[in-house]
Coordinates of C-alpha atoms and ligand atoms in Angstrom, one line a residue:
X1 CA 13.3 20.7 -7.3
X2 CA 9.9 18.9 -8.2
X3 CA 9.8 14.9 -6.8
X4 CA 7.1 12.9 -6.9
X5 CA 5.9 12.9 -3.2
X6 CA 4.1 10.1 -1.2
X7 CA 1.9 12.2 1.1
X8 CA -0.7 9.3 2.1
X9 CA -0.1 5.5 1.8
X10 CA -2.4 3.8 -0.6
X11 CA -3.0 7.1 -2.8
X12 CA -1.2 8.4 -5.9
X13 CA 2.1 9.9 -5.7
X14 CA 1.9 14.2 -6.0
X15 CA 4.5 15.9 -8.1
X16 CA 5.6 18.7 -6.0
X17 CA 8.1 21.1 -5.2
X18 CA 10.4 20.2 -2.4
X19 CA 14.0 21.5 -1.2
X20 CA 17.3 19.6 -1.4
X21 CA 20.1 20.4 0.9
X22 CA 23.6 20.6 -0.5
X23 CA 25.8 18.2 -0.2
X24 CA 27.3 17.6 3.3
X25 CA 30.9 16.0 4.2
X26 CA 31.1 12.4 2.1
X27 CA 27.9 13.3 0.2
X28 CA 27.3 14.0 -3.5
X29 CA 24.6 15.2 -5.3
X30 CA 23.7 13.8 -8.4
X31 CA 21.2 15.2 -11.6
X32 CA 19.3 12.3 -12.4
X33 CA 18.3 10.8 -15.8
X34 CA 16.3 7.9 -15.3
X35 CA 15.0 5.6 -12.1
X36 CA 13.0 2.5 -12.1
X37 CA 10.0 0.9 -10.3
X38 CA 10.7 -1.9 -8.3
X39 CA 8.0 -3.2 -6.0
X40 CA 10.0 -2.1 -3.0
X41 CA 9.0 1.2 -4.1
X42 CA 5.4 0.1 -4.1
X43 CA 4.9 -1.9 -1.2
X44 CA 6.3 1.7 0.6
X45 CA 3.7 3.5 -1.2
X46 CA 0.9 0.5 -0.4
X47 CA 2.0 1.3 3.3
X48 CA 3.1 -2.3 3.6
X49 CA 6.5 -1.5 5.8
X50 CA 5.1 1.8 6.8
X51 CA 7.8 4.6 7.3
X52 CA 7.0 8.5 8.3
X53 CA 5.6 10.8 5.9
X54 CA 5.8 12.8 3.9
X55 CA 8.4 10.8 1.7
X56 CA 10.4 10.6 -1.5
X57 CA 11.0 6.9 -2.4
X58 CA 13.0 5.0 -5.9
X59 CA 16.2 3.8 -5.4
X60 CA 17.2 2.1 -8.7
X61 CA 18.4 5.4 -10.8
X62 CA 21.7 6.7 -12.4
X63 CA 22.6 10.5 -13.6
X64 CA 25.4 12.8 -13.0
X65 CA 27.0 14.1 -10.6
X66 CA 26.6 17.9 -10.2
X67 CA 27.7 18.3 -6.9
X68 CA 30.1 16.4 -4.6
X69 CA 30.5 17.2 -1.4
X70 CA 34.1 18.0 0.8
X71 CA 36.5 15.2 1.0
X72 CA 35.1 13.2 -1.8
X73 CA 37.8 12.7 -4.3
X74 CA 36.3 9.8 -6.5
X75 CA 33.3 11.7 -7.8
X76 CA 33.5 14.3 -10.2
X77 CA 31.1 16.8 -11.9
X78 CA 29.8 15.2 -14.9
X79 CA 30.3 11.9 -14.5
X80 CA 27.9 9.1 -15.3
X81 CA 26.9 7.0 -12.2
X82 CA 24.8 4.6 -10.8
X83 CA 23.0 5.4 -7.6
X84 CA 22.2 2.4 -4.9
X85 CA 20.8 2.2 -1.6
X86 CA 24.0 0.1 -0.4
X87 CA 25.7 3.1 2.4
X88 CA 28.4 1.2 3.2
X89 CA 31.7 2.6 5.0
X90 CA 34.2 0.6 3.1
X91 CA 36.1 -0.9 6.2
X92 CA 34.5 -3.0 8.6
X93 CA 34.5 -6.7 8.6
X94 CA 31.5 -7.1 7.0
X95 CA 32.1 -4.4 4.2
X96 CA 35.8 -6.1 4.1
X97 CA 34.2 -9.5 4.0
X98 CA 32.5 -8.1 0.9
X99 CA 28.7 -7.9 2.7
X100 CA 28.5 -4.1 2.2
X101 CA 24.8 -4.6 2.2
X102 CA 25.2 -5.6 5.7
X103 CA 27.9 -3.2 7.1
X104 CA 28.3 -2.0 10.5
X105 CA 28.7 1.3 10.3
X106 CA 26.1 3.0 7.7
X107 CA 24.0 4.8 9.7
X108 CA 20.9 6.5 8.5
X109 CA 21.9 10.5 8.4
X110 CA 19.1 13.1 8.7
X111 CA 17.3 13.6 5.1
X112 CA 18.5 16.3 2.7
X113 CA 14.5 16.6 1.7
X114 CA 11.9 19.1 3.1
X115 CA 8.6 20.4 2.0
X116 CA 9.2 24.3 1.5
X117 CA 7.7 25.0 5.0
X118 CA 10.7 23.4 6.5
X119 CA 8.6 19.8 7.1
X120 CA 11.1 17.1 6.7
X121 CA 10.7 14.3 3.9
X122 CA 11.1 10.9 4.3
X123 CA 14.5 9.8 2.2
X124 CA 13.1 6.4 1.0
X125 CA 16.0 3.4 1.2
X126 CA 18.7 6.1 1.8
X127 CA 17.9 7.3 -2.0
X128 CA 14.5 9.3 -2.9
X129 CA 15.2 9.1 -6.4
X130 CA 11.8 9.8 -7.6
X131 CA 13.3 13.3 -8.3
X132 CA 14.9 15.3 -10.3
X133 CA 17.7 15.1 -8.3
X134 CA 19.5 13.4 -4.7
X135 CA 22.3 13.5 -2.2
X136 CA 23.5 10.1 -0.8
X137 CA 26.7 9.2 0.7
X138 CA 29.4 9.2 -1.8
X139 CA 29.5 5.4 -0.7
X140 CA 26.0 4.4 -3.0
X141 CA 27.4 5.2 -6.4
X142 CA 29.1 3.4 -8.6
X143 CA 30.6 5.0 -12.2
X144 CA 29.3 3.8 -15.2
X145 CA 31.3 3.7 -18.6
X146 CA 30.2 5.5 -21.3
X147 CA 28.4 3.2 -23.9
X148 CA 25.5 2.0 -20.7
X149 CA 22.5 4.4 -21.6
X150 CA 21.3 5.4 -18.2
X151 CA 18.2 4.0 -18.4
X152 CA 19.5 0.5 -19.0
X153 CA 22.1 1.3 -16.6
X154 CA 19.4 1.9 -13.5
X155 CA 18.2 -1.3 -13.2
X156 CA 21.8 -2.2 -12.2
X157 CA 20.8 -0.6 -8.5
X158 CA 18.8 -3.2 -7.5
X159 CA 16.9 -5.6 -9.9
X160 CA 20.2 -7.0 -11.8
X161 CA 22.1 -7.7 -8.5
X162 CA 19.5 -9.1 -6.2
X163 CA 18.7 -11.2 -9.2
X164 CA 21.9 -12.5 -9.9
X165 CA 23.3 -11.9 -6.4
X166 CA 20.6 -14.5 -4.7
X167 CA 22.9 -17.0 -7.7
X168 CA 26.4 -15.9 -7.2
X169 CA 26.8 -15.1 -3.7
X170 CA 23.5 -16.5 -1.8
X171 CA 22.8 -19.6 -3.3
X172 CA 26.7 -19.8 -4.4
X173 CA 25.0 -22.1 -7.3
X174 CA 27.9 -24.0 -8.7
X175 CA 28.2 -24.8 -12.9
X176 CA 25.5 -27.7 -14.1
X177 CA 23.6 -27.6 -11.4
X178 CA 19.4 -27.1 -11.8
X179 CA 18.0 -23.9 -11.3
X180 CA 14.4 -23.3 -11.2
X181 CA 13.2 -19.6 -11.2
X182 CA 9.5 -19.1 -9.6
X183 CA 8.3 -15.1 -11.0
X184 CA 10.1 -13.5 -14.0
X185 CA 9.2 -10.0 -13.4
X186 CA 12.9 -8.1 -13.2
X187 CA 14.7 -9.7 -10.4
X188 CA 13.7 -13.1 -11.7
X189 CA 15.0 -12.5 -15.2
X190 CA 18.3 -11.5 -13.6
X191 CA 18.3 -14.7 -11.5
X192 CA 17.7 -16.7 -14.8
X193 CA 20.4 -14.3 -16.1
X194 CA 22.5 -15.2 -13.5
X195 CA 21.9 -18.9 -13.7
X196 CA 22.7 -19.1 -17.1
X197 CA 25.9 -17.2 -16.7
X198 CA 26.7 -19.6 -13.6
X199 CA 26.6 -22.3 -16.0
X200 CA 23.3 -24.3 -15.1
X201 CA 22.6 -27.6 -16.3
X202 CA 18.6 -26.6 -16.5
X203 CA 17.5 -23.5 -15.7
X204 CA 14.0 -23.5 -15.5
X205 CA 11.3 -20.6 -15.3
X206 CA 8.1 -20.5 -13.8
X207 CA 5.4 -17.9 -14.0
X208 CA 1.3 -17.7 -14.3
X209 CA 2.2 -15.7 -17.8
X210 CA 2.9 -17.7 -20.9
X211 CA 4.0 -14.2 -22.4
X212 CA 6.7 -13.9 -19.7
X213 CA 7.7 -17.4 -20.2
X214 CA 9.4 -16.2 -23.7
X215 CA 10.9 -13.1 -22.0
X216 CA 12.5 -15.5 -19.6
X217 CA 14.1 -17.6 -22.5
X218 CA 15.4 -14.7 -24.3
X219 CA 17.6 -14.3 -21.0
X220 CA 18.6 -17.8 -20.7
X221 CA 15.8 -20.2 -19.6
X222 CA 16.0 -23.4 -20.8
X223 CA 12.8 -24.4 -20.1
X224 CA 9.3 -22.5 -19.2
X225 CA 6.4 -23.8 -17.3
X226 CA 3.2 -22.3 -16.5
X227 CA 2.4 -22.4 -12.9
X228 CA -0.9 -22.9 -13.5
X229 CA -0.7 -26.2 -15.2
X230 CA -1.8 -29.1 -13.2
X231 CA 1.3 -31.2 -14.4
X232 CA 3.5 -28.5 -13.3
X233 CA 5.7 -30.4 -11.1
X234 CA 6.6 -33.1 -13.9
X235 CA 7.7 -30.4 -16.4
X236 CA 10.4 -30.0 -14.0
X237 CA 11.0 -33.2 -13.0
X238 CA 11.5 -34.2 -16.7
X239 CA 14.1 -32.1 -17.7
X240 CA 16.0 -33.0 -14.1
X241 CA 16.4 -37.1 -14.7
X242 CA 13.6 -37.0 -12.2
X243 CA 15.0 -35.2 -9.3
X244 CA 13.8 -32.1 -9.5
X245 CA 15.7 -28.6 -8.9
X246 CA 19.3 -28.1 -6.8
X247 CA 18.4 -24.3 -6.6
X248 CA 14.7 -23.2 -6.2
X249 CA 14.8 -18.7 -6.2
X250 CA 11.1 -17.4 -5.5
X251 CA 11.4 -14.3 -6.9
X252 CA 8.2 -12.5 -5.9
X253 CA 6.7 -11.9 -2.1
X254 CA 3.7 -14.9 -2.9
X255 CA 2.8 -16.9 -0.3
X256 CA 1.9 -19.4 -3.1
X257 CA 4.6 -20.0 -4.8
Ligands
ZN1 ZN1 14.5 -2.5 -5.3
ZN2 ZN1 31.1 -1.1 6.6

């Protein structure tokens, strides 16, 4: 299958022909039709957490599955699904206590990828969805109803519920409360999606884009101000009866925000 390989941090990814193996015990391989960017992806590809290559990386994609592997019985050829980098076995505390994301048991298993030569590739987050296709655990997929196009659907891997996840389960951010939202690239539109649904009082967004500002409202914001303004810190004091934000999410890896 072709993927599109990262052979040398800091340099463009190369489309390239690499092999996938089939699908082992509790694995599934899926025939995917869209994966997004997030800049997970790219800090990977900038080198910034550095990792072995050569390597595959995405991990915010749905398709269909074409393949499942022996003793999986809840995925079946042609269904729609979303693909995550959560492995997660389902039954120890902390997947019990709903924390898959932290569970005890999903260990990394040796990559399905390799250059033709036999060289292994680098599964990036358990996924390496920049490709036409992926096995992961049966555990990282979730099925998708029929009326979610799959590109919409994608972002549901990772940008919706980190973004709405740091509201609901982090920040447990209870109804009237004031949210302010630093960065409204696609996790921080989630978390002002998230907010609103939580019921905020205020839910402010911040950003150095005006154009993003108005992006941000269409998902909820109540308010918008440029981080760049001198009186910054009033604009959100205003709208708060002076005391400011209950929740603050920085959304984005700046040190100055
Ligand atoms: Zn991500
Ligand atoms: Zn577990």
């Amino acid at each position: 299958m072709k993927a599109a390989l990262c052979t040398r941090f800091r340099a463009p990814l190369e489309i390239a022909e690499i092999t996938l193996a089939p699908p082992r015990q509790g694995e599934v391989e899926v025939t995917l039709a869209a994966c997004a960017i997030c800049h997970s992806d790219l800090h990977f590809i900038e080198g910034a957490w550095g990792g072995t290559l050569p390597a595959v990386y995405g991990h915010e994609a749905a398709g269909i599955v074409t393949g499942p592997g022996d003793g999986v019985s809840d995925a079946r050829i042609g269904q729609r699904v979303l693909v995550t980098l959560i492995r997660a076995c389902g039954t120890c505390r902390c997947c019990s206590d709903g924390r898959p994301v932290i569970c005890e048991y999903a260990a990394d298993s040796a990559s399905p990828l390799a250059l033709p030569d036999g060289t292994p590739v680098t599964q990036g987050m358990k996924t390496g969805a920049f490709a036409e296709k992926l096995v992961v655990d049966a555990s990282q997929l979730a099925p998708l109803p029929a009326d979610i196009a799959l590109d919409m659907a994608a972002l549901l891997a990772c940008g919706v519920i980190t973004g709405t996840g740091a509201v609901f389960k982090t920040a447990a951010m209870p109804a009237v409360a004031a949210a302010l939202v630093i960065g409204t690239g696609g996790v921080g539109l989630n978390t002002i999606q998230g907010a609103c649904i939580a019921g905020a009082g205020r839910n402010i967004a911040m950003d150095v884009a005006p154009e993003k500002l108005q992006a941000a409202r269409d998902f909820g914001a109540t308010d918008g101000v440029l981080a760049s303004d001198p009186d910054a810190q009033a604009q959100i004091r205003a709208p708060t009866a002076g005391r400011g934000a209950d929740h603050v999410f920085v959304t984005m890896g700046a040190v100055a925000a």
